[in-house]
Short mmCIF file of C-alpha atoms and ligand atoms in Angstrom, two decimals:
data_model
loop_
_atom_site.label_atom_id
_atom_site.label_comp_id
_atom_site.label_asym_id
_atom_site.label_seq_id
_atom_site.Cartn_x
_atom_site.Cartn_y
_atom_site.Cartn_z
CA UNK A 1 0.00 0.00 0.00
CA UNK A 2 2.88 2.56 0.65
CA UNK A 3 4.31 1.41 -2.51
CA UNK A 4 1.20 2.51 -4.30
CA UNK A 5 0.80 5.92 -2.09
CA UNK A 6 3.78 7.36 -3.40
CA UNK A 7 2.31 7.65 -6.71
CA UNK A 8 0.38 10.22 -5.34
CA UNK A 9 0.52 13.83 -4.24
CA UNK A 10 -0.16 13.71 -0.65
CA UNK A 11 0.38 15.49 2.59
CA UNK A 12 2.76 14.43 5.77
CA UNK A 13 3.54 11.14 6.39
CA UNK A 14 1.54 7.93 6.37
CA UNK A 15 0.63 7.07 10.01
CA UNK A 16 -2.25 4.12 9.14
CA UNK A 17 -4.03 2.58 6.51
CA UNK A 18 -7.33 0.69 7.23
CA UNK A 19 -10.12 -0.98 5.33
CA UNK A 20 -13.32 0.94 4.85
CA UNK A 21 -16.68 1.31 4.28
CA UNK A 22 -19.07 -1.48 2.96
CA UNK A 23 -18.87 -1.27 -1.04
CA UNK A 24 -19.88 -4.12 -2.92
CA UNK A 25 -17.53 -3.15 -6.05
CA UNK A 26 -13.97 -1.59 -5.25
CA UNK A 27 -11.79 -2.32 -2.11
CA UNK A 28 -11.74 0.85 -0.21
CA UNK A 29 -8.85 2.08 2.35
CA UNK A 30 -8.76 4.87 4.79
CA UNK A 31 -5.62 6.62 4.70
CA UNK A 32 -4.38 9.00 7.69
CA UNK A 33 -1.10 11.26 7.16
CA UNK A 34 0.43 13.59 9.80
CA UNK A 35 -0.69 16.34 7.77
CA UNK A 36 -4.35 15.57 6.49
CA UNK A 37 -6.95 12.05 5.88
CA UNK A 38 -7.55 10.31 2.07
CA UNK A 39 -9.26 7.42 0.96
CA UNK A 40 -7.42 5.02 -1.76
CA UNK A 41 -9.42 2.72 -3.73
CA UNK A 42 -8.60 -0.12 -5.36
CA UNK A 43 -10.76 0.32 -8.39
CA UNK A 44 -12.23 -2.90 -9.95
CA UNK A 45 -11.48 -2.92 -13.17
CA UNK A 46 -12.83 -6.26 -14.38
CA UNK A 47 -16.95 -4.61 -13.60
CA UNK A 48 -15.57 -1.51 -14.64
CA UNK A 49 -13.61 -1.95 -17.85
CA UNK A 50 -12.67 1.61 -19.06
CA UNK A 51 -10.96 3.23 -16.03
CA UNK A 52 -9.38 6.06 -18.09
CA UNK A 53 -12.88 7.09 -18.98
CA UNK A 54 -14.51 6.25 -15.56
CA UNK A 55 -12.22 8.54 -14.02
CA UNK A 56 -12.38 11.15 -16.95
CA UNK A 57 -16.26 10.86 -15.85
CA UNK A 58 -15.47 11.57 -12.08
CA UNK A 59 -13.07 14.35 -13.47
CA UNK A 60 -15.34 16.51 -15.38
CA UNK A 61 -18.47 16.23 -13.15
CA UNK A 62 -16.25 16.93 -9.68
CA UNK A 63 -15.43 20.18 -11.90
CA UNK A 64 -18.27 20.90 -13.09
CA UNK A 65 -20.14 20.83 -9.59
CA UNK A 66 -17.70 22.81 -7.52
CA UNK A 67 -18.88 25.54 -10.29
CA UNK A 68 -22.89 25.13 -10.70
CA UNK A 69 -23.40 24.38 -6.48
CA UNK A 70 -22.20 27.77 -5.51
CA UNK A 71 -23.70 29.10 -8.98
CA UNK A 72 -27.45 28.07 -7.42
CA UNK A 73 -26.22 29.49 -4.34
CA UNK A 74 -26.12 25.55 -3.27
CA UNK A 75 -23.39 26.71 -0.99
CA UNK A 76 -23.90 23.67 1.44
CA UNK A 77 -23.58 21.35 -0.93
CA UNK A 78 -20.03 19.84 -2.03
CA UNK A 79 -18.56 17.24 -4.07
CA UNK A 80 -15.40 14.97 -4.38
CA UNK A 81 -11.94 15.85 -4.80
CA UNK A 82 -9.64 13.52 -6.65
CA UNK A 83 -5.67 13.43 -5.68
CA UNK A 84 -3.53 14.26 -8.62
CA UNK A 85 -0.53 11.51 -9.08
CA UNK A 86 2.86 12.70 -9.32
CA UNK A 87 2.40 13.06 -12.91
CA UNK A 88 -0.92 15.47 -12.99
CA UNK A 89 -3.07 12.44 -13.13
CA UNK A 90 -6.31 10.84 -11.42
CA UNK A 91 -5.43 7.29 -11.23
CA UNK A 92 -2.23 4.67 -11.49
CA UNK A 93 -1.97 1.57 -12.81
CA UNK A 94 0.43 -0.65 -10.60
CA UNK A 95 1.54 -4.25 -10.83
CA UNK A 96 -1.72 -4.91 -8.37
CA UNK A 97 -4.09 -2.89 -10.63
CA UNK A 98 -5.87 0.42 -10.59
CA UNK A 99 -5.72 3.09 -8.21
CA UNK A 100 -7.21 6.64 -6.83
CA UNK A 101 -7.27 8.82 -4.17
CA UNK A 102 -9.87 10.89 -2.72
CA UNK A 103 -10.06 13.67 0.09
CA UNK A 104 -11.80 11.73 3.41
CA UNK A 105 -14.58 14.27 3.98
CA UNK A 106 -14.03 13.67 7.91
CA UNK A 107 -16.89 15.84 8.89
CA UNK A 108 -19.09 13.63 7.14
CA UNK A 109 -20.98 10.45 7.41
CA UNK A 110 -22.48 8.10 5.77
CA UNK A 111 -25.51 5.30 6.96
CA UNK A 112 -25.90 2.45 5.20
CA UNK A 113 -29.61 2.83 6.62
CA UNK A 114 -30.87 6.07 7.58
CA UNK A 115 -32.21 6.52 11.50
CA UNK A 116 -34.98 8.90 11.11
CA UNK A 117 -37.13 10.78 8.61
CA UNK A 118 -34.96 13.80 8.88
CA UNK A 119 -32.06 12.17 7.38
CA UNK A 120 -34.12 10.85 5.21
CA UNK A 121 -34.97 14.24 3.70
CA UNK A 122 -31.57 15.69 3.84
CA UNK A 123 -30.11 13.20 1.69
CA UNK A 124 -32.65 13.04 -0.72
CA UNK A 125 -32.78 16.91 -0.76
CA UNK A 126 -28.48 16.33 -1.94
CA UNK A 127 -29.61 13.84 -4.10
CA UNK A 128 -32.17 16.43 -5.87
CA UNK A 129 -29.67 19.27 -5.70
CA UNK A 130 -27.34 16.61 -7.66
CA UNK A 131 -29.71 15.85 -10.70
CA UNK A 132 -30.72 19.85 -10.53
CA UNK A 133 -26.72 21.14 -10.85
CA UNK A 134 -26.23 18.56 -13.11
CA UNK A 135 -29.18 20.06 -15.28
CA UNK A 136 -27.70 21.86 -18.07
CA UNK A 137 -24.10 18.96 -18.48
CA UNK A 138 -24.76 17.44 -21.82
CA UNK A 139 -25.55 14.14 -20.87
CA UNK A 140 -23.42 12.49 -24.21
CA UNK A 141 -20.27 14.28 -22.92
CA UNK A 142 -20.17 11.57 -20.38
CA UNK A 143 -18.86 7.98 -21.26
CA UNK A 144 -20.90 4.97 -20.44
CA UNK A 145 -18.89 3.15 -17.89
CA UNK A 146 -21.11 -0.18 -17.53
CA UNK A 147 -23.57 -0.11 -20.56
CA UNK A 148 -27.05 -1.09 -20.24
CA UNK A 149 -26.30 -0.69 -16.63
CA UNK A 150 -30.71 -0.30 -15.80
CA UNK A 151 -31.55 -1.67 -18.56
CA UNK A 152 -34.17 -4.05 -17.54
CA UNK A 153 -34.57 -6.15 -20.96
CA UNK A 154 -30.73 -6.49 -21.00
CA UNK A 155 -30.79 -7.74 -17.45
CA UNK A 156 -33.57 -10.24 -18.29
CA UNK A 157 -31.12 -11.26 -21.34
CA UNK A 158 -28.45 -11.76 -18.43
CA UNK A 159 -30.38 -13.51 -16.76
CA UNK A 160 -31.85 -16.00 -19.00
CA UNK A 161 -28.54 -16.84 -20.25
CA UNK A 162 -27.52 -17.94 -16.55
CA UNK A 163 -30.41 -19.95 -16.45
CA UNK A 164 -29.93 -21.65 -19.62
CA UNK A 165 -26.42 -22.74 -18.32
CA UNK A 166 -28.27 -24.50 -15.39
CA UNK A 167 -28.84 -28.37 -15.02
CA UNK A 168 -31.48 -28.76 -12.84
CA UNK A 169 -33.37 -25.51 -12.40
CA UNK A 170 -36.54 -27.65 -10.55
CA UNK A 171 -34.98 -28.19 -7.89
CA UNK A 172 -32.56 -25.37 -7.72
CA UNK A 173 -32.64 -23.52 -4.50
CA UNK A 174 -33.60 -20.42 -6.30
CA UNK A 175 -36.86 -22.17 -8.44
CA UNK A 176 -38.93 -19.76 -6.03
CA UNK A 177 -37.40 -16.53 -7.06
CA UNK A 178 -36.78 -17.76 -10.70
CA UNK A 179 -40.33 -17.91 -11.52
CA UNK A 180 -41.18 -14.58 -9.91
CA UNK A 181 -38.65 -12.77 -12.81
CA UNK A 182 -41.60 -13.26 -15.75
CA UNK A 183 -44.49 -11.73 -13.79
CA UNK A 184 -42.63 -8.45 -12.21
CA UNK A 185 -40.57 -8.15 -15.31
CA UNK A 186 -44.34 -7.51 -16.84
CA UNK A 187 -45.09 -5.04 -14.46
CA UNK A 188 -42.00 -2.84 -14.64
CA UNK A 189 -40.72 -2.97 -18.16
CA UNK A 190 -43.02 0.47 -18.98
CA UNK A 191 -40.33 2.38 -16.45
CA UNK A 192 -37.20 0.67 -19.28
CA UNK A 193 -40.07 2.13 -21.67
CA UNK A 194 -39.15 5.33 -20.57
CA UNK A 195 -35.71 5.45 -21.41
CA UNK A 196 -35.28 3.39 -24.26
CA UNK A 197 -38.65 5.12 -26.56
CA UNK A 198 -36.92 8.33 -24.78
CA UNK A 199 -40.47 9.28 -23.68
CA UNK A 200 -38.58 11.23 -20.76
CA UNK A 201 -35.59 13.31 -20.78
CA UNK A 202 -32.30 11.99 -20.68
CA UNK A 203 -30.56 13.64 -18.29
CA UNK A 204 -26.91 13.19 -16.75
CA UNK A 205 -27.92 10.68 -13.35
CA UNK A 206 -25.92 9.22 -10.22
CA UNK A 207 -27.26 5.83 -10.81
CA UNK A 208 -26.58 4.35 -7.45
CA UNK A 209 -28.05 6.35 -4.96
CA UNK A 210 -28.58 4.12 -2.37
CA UNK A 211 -28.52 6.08 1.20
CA UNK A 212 -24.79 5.11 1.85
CA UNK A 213 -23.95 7.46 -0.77
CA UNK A 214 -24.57 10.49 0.92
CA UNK A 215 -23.22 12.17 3.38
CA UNK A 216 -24.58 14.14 6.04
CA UNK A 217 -22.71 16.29 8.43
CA UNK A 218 -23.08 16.36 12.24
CA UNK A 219 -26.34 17.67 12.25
CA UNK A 220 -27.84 15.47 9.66
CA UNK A 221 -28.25 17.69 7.00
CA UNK A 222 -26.87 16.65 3.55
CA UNK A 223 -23.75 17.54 2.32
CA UNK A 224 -21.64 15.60 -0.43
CA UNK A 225 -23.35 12.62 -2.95
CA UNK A 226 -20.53 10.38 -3.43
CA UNK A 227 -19.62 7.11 -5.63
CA UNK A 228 -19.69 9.39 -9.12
CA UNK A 229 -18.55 5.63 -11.21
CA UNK A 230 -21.76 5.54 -12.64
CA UNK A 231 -22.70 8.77 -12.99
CA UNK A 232 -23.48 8.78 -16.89
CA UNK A 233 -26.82 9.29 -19.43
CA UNK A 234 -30.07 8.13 -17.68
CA UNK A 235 -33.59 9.03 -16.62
CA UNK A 236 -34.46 10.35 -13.11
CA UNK A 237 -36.16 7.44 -12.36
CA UNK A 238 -32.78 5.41 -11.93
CA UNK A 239 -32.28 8.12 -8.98
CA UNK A 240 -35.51 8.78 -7.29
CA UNK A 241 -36.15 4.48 -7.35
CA UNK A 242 -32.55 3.08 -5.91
CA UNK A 243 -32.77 6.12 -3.42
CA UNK A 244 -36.67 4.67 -2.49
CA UNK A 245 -35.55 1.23 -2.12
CA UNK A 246 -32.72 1.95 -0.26
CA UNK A 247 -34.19 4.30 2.20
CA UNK A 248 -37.11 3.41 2.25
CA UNK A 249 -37.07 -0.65 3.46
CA UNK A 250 -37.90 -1.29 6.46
CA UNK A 251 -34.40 -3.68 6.55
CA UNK A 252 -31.27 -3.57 5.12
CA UNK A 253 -30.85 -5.04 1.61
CA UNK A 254 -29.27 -8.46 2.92
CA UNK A 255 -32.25 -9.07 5.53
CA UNK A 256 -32.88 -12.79 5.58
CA UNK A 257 -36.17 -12.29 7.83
CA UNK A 258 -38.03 -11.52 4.80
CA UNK A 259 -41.74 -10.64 7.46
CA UNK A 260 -38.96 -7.66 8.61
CA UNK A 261 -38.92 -6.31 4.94
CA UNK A 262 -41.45 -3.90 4.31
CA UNK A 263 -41.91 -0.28 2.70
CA UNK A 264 -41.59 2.46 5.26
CA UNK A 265 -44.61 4.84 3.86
CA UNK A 266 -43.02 7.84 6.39
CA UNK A 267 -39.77 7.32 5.02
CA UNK A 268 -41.17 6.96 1.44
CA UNK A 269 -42.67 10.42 2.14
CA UNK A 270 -39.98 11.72 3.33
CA UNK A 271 -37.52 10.93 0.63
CA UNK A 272 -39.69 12.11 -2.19
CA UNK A 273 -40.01 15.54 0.13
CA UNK A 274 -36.50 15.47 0.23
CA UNK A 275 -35.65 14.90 -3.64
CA UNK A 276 -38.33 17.25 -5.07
CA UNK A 277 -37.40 19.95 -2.49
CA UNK A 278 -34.06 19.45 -4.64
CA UNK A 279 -34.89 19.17 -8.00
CA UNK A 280 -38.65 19.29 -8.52
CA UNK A 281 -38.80 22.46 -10.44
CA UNK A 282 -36.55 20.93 -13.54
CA UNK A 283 -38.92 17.77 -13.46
CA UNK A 284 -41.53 17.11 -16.22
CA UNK A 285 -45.28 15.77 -15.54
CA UNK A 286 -44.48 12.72 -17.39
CA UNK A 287 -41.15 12.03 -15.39
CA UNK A 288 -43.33 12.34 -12.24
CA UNK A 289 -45.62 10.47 -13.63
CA UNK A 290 -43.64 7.22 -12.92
CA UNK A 291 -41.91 8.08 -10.20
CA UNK A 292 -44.04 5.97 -7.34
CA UNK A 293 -43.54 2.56 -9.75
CA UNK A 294 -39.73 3.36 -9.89
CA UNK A 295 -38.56 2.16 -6.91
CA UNK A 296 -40.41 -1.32 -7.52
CA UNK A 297 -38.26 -1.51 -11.00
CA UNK A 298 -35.10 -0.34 -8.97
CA UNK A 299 -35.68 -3.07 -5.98
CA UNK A 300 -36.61 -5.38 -9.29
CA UNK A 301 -33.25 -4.69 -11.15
CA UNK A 302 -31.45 -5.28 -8.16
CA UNK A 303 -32.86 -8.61 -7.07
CA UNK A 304 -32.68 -10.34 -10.96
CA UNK A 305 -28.99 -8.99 -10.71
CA UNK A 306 -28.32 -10.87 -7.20
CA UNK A 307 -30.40 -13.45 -8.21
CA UNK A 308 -28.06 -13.73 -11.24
CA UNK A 309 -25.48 -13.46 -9.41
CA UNK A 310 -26.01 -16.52 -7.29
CA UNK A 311 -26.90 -18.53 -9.99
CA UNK A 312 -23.58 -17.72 -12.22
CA UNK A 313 -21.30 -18.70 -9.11
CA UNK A 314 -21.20 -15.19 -7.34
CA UNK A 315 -19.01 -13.08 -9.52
CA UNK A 316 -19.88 -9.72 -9.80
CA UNK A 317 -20.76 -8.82 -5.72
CA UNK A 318 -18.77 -9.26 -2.90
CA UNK A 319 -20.46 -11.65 -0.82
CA UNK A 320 -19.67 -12.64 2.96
CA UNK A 321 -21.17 -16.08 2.60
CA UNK A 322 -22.50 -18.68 -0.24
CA UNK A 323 -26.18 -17.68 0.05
CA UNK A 324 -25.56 -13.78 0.21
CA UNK A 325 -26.80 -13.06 -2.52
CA UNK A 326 -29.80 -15.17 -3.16
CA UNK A 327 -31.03 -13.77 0.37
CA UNK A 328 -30.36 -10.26 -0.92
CA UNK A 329 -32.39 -11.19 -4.16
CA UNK A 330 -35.59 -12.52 -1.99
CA UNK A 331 -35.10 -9.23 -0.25
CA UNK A 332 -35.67 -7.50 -3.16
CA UNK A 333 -37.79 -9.45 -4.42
CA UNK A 334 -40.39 -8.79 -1.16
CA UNK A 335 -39.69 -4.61 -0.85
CA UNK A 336 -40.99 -4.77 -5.15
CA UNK A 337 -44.00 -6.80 -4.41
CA UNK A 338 -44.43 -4.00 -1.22
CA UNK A 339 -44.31 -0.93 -3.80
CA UNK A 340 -46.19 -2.32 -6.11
CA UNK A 341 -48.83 -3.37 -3.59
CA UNK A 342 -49.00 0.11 -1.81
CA UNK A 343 -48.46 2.27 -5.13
CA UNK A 344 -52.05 3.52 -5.37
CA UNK A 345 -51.46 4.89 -2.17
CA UNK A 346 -48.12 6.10 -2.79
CA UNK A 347 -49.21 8.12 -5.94
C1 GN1 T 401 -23.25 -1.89 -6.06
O1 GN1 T 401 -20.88 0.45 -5.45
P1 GN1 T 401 -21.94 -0.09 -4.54
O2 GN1 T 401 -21.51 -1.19 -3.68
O3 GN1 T 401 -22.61 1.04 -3.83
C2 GN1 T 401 -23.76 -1.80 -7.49
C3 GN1 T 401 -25.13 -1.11 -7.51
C4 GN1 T 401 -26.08 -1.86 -6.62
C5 GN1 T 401 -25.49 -2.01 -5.23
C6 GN1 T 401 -26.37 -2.89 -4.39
C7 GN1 T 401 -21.32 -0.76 -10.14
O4 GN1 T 401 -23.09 -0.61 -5.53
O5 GN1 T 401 -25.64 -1.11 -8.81
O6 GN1 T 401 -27.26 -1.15 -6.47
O7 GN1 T 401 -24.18 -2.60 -5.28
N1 GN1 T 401 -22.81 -1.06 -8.30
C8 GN1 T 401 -22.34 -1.57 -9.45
O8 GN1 T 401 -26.07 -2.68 -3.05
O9 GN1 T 401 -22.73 -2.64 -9.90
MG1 MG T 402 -21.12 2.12 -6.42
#
């Protein structure tokens, strides 16, 4: 690790280096100097293949928002700062692979669930601000750094090829959640409608904005949307739906208990609050249109792609043991039937 550290241009000397956070994707490492506090990540190139253009991504939206936040007179609001290498650049490539550096925002904290409505709101409200600042970056100046990465039809494509590798799929432990896939893939397609018949505006979105990926300062109020790897041409839906199905579950994503998985209608509230406080005056009718179903196709998406996950050997996601991701798909699985259940009511 001190090897790869001196590739970059930071400050005082190296007192510790720890693992962080709870990523599914890159390995993450907390970095304190005598001087000031990073985070290196090892970046994983094999889900993301282009790391020149990833990090060309990261570049020019970092930029763009320190500009357009205190332009809206956002002047709360901040974004990530990337440590130049030696050479005036954002990542290196070492013998052990790919790596970057990031200031550690150590005012700020992230919850990988939120602990009351307030927060709730806060980070939603960054979230909004995000798409909002974002507003007027043409979306095609932006590389696509996983393509087709909510694109529902292609996941179903993904998926049936797994299952057309599989011997026995009868009496595979998954038969359950395989034959759910048809039905809610019926139900949510329309939101994939959206994008793809561009019936909605594409518009430059986060596409992971699960409630880990913002931070909120000391008194809960939202400060910095972080994990900018996907941040690429998409429809608000992708934002408003992970951020619902994240925040909004009444359990974490890897809840077993499946009778403790349920949609939190307060924190619902609160998150759309939250997000159209932020950006609800650059949102069309028809993109609000959809927004109640979106979190059932984000919760969807998410489920096929644990589900096939598990059935392809557990390659993409970090898992802590063999089932991890089939109990993370049935988790799913349950908060989509919830939204779709409650959406009349959530409308
Ligand atoms: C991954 O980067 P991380 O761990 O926040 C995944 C998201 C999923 C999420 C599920 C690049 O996100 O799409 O929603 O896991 N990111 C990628 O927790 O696949
Ligand atoms: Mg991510």
């Amino acid at each position: 690790m001190r090897h790869i550290l001196e590739h970059f241009q930071i400050r005082g000397v190296v007192t510790s280096i720890e693992l962080f956070g709870s990523g599914h994707i890159h390995t993450t490492y907390e970095v304190v100097t005598t001087k000031a506090h990073y985070l290196l990540q090892k970046i994983n190139d094999s889900v993301f293949n282009e790391v020149a253009a990833m990090m060309l991504n990261i570049y020019k939206v970092t930029n763009y928002l320190s500009v357009s936040f205190p332009k809206l007179g956002y002047d709360n609001q901040e974004t990530l700062r990337l440590v130049e290498t030696l050479k005036g650049q954002y990542f290196v490539q070492v013998t052990e692979g790919y790596f970057r550096m990031f200031d550690f925002k150590s005012n700020l904290k992230s919850f990988d669930i939120p602990t009351s409505d307030d927060q709730v709101f806060e980070g939603a409200k960054s979230y909004g601000y995000f798409l909002k600042a974002l507003g007027e970056f043409e979306p095609a100046e932006l590389a696509i750094t996983i393509p087709d990465f909510h694109n529902l039809a292609h996941r179903l494509d993904q998926f049936n090829l797994a299952l057309s590798k599989l011997k026995h799929v009868p009496s595979h432990e998954a038969a359950h959640e395989m034959k759910m896939v048809n039905e809610l893939a019926d139900r949510l397609l329309p939101i994939w409608y959206l994008h793809s018949q561009e019936k909605v505006p594409i518009r430059v979105t986060h596409n992971d904005t699960k409630f880990n990926n913002v931070l909120l300062d000391g008194s809960n109020r939202g400060r910095c949307v972080i994990d900018l790897d996907t941040v690429m041409p998409g429809i608000v839906h992708y934002d408003f739906g992970d951020g619902i199905r994240s925040t909004a579950s009444t359990a974490k994503e890897d809840e077993s208990d499946l009778q403790l998985v349920n949609l939190d209608r307060e924190r619902y509230h609160a998150f759309k609050a939250g997000y159209m406080e932020g950006a609800a005056d650059i949102l069309k009718d028809e993109e609000k249109a959809f927004l109640s179903l979106s979190g059932a196709y984000m919760a969807f998406i998410m489920g096929l792609r644990f589900l096939t996950d598990f059935i392809s050997g557990n390659i993409y996601y970090r898992i802590d043991y063999p089932h991890h991701n089939l109990d993370r798909c049935r988790n799913q699985f349950r908060l989509t039937h919830e939204i779709l259940a409650q959406r009349k009511d959530l409308k």
